[in-house]
Amino acid sequence: MMILAALCLAFAGFAVVAASMDRHQDQLRTEGLAPARLKAWRLAGYALLALSLAPCLLRWNASVALAAWLGLLTFAALALGLLLTYAPQFARRVAAAAAAAGLLAWLVAG
């Protein structure tokens, strides 16, 4: 369950960071937001990415946790990239569901 929690939180974090980027604002319908709000979105995305490390650290020792976390980050980024390429209108809903699922999985496993 901890791996699922870390993966879902990483996916949601990458989606929020992507929503704050000029390149993906059209795809994730965040165009027209104020620069201060975009900066807040970016910081929230980084916070979710950092938070996704915690379930790995709870599951393994630090060296294994970092290696597993980097692998999960890679998989989450690939999944979001494919989703933005083939179904960008669906990515926003999947990211919200992933954040909720990640927190729920973490609570259930912890």
PDB file of C-alpha atoms in Angstrom:
ATOM      1  CA  MET A   1       0.000   0.000   0.000  1.00  0.00           C
ATOM      2  CA  MET A   2       2.881   2.373   0.725  1.00  0.00           C
ATOM      3  CA  ILE A   3       4.174   1.998  -2.817  1.00  0.00           C
ATOM      4  CA  LEU A   4       0.755   2.837  -4.225  1.00  0.00           C
ATOM      5  CA  ALA A   5       0.548   5.869  -1.937  1.00  0.00           C
ATOM      6  CA  ALA A   6       3.953   7.131  -3.063  1.00  0.00           C
ATOM      7  CA  LEU A   7       3.132   6.563  -6.727  1.00  0.00           C
ATOM      8  CA  CYS A   8      -0.214   8.343  -6.550  1.00  0.00           C
ATOM      9  CA  LEU A   9       1.231  11.304  -4.650  1.00  0.00           C
ATOM     10  CA  ALA A  10       4.090  11.589  -7.142  1.00  0.00           C
ATOM     11  CA  PHE A  11       1.669  11.517 -10.072  1.00  0.00           C
ATOM     12  CA  ALA A  12      -0.472  14.217  -8.477  1.00  0.00           C
ATOM     13  CA  GLY A  13       2.620  16.290  -7.710  1.00  0.00           C
ATOM     14  CA  PHE A  14       3.835  16.143 -11.288  1.00  0.00           C
ATOM     15  CA  ALA A  15       0.361  17.040 -12.544  1.00  0.00           C
ATOM     16  CA  VAL A  16       0.203  20.117 -10.317  1.00  0.00           C
ATOM     17  CA  VAL A  17       3.684  21.206 -11.410  1.00  0.00           C
ATOM     18  CA  ALA A  18       2.650  20.692 -15.047  1.00  0.00           C
ATOM     19  CA  ALA A  19      -0.490  22.764 -14.488  1.00  0.00           C
ATOM     20  CA  SER A  20       1.713  25.683 -13.441  1.00  0.00           C
ATOM     21  CA  MET A  21       3.861  25.491 -16.597  1.00  0.00           C
ATOM     22  CA  ASP A  22       3.102  27.611 -19.647  1.00  0.00           C
ATOM     23  CA  ARG A  23       3.434  24.600 -21.900  1.00  0.00           C
ATOM     24  CA  HIS A  24       0.668  22.599 -20.225  1.00  0.00           C
ATOM     25  CA  GLN A  25      -1.741  25.310 -19.089  1.00  0.00           C
ATOM     26  CA  ASP A  26      -3.907  24.836 -22.156  1.00  0.00           C
ATOM     27  CA  GLN A  27      -4.080  21.077 -21.673  1.00  0.00           C
ATOM     28  CA  LEU A  28      -4.912  21.261 -17.966  1.00  0.00           C
ATOM     29  CA  ARG A  29      -7.163  24.335 -18.280  1.00  0.00           C
ATOM     30  CA  THR A  30      -5.142  26.601 -15.982  1.00  0.00           C
ATOM     31  CA  GLU A  31      -4.508  29.392 -18.481  1.00  0.00           C
ATOM     32  CA  GLY A  32      -5.301  32.872 -17.303  1.00  0.00           C
ATOM     33  CA  LEU A  33      -4.265  32.317 -13.692  1.00  0.00           C
ATOM     34  CA  ALA A  34      -2.307  35.068 -11.974  1.00  0.00           C
ATOM     35  CA  PRO A  35       1.470  34.546 -11.728  1.00  0.00           C
ATOM     36  CA  ALA A  36       1.251  34.409  -7.932  1.00  0.00           C
ATOM     37  CA  ARG A  37      -1.322  31.630  -8.133  1.00  0.00           C
ATOM     38  CA  LEU A  38       0.829  29.707 -10.629  1.00  0.00           C
ATOM     39  CA  LYS A  39       3.756  29.981  -8.236  1.00  0.00           C
ATOM     40  CA  ALA A  40       1.548  28.610  -5.442  1.00  0.00           C
ATOM     41  CA  TRP A  41       0.534  25.701  -7.692  1.00  0.00           C
ATOM     42  CA  ARG A  42       4.192  24.992  -8.452  1.00  0.00           C
ATOM     43  CA  LEU A  43       5.106  25.014  -4.750  1.00  0.00           C
ATOM     44  CA  ALA A  44       2.154  22.733  -3.978  1.00  0.00           C
ATOM     45  CA  GLY A  45       3.354  20.321  -6.656  1.00  0.00           C
ATOM     46  CA  TYR A  46       6.855  20.281  -5.204  1.00  0.00           C
ATOM     47  CA  ALA A  47       5.355  19.681  -1.767  1.00  0.00           C
ATOM     48  CA  LEU A  48       3.398  16.691  -3.100  1.00  0.00           C
ATOM     49  CA  LEU A  49       6.552  15.317  -4.713  1.00  0.00           C
ATOM     50  CA  ALA A  50       8.436  15.667  -1.430  1.00  0.00           C
ATOM     51  CA  LEU A  51       5.510  14.126   0.440  1.00  0.00           C
ATOM     52  CA  SER A  52       5.644  11.119  -1.869  1.00  0.00           C
ATOM     53  CA  LEU A  53       9.062  10.292  -0.403  1.00  0.00           C
ATOM     54  CA  ALA A  54       7.605   9.749   3.077  1.00  0.00           C
ATOM     55  CA  PRO A  55       5.805   6.433   2.379  1.00  0.00           C
ATOM     56  CA  CYS A  56       9.002   5.053   0.870  1.00  0.00           C
ATOM     57  CA  LEU A  57      10.991   6.078   3.937  1.00  0.00           C
ATOM     58  CA  LEU A  58       8.411   4.411   6.163  1.00  0.00           C
ATOM     59  CA  ARG A  59       8.643   1.177   4.174  1.00  0.00           C
ATOM     60  CA  TRP A  60      12.423   0.857   3.641  1.00  0.00           C
ATOM     61  CA  ASN A  61      15.707   2.185   4.964  1.00  0.00           C
ATOM     62  CA  ALA A  62      16.969   5.455   3.457  1.00  0.00           C
ATOM     63  CA  SER A  63      19.127   4.093   0.627  1.00  0.00           C
ATOM     64  CA  VAL A  64      16.511   1.665  -0.684  1.00  0.00           C
ATOM     65  CA  ALA A  65      13.762   4.239  -0.174  1.00  0.00           C
ATOM     66  CA  LEU A  66      15.554   6.838  -2.308  1.00  0.00           C
ATOM     67  CA  ALA A  67      16.177   4.343  -5.100  1.00  0.00           C
ATOM     68  CA  ALA A  68      12.566   3.162  -5.041  1.00  0.00           C
ATOM     69  CA  TRP A  69      11.287   6.749  -4.887  1.00  0.00           C
ATOM     70  CA  LEU A  70      13.321   7.756  -7.933  1.00  0.00           C
ATOM     71  CA  GLY A  71      11.917   4.774  -9.806  1.00  0.00           C
ATOM     72  CA  LEU A  72       8.371   5.711  -8.778  1.00  0.00           C
ATOM     73  CA  LEU A  73       8.985   9.322  -9.853  1.00  0.00           C
ATOM     74  CA  THR A  74      10.108   8.063 -13.241  1.00  0.00           C
ATOM     75  CA  PHE A  75       7.022   5.887 -13.631  1.00  0.00           C
ATOM     76  CA  ALA A  76       4.683   8.688 -12.495  1.00  0.00           C
ATOM     77  CA  ALA A  77       6.254  11.186 -14.900  1.00  0.00           C
ATOM     78  CA  LEU A  78       5.964   8.712 -17.770  1.00  0.00           C
ATOM     79  CA  ALA A  79       2.321   8.025 -16.959  1.00  0.00           C
ATOM     80  CA  LEU A  80       1.504  11.737 -16.825  1.00  0.00           C
ATOM     81  CA  GLY A  81       3.397  12.369 -20.061  1.00  0.00           C
ATOM     82  CA  LEU A  82       1.415   9.690 -21.849  1.00  0.00           C
ATOM     83  CA  LEU A  83      -1.841  10.955 -20.386  1.00  0.00           C
ATOM     84  CA  LEU A  84      -1.096  14.541 -21.448  1.00  0.00           C
ATOM     85  CA  THR A  85      -0.248  13.309 -24.935  1.00  0.00           C
ATOM     86  CA  TYR A  86      -3.273  11.118 -25.564  1.00  0.00           C
ATOM     87  CA  ALA A  87      -6.004  12.312 -23.173  1.00  0.00           C
ATOM     88  CA  PRO A  88      -5.184  15.778 -21.794  1.00  0.00           C
ATOM     89  CA  GLN A  89      -8.774  16.534 -20.804  1.00  0.00           C
ATOM     90  CA  PHE A  90      -8.789  13.435 -18.608  1.00  0.00           C
ATOM     91  CA  ALA A  91      -5.463  14.214 -16.876  1.00  0.00           C
ATOM     92  CA  ARG A  92      -6.895  16.756 -14.469  1.00  0.00           C
ATOM     93  CA  ARG A  93      -9.481  14.334 -13.074  1.00  0.00           C
ATOM     94  CA  VAL A  94      -6.973  11.514 -12.832  1.00  0.00           C
ATOM     95  CA  ALA A  95      -4.553  13.758 -10.934  1.00  0.00           C
ATOM     96  CA  ALA A  96      -7.212  14.736  -8.394  1.00  0.00           C
ATOM     97  CA  ALA A  97      -8.216  11.099  -7.961  1.00  0.00           C
ATOM     98  CA  ALA A  98      -4.565  10.085  -7.598  1.00  0.00           C
ATOM     99  CA  ALA A  99      -3.994  12.619  -4.817  1.00  0.00           C
ATOM    100  CA  ALA A 100      -7.031  11.365  -2.926  1.00  0.00           C
ATOM    101  CA  ALA A 101      -6.110   7.717  -3.512  1.00  0.00           C
ATOM    102  CA  GLY A 102      -2.541   8.325  -2.413  1.00  0.00           C
ATOM    103  CA  LEU A 103      -3.567   9.917   0.859  1.00  0.00           C
ATOM    104  CA  LEU A 104      -6.179   7.239   1.463  1.00  0.00           C
ATOM    105  CA  ALA A 105      -3.690   4.420   0.756  1.00  0.00           C
ATOM    106  CA  TRP A 106      -1.206   6.036   3.114  1.00  0.00           C
ATOM    107  CA  LEU A 107      -3.795   6.275   5.875  1.00  0.00           C
ATOM    108  CA  VAL A 108      -4.934   2.682   5.384  1.00  0.00           C
ATOM    109  CA  ALA A 109      -1.384   1.318   5.325  1.00  0.00           C
ATOM    110  CA  GLY A 110      -0.144   3.437   8.235  1.00  0.00           C
TER     111      GLY A 110
END
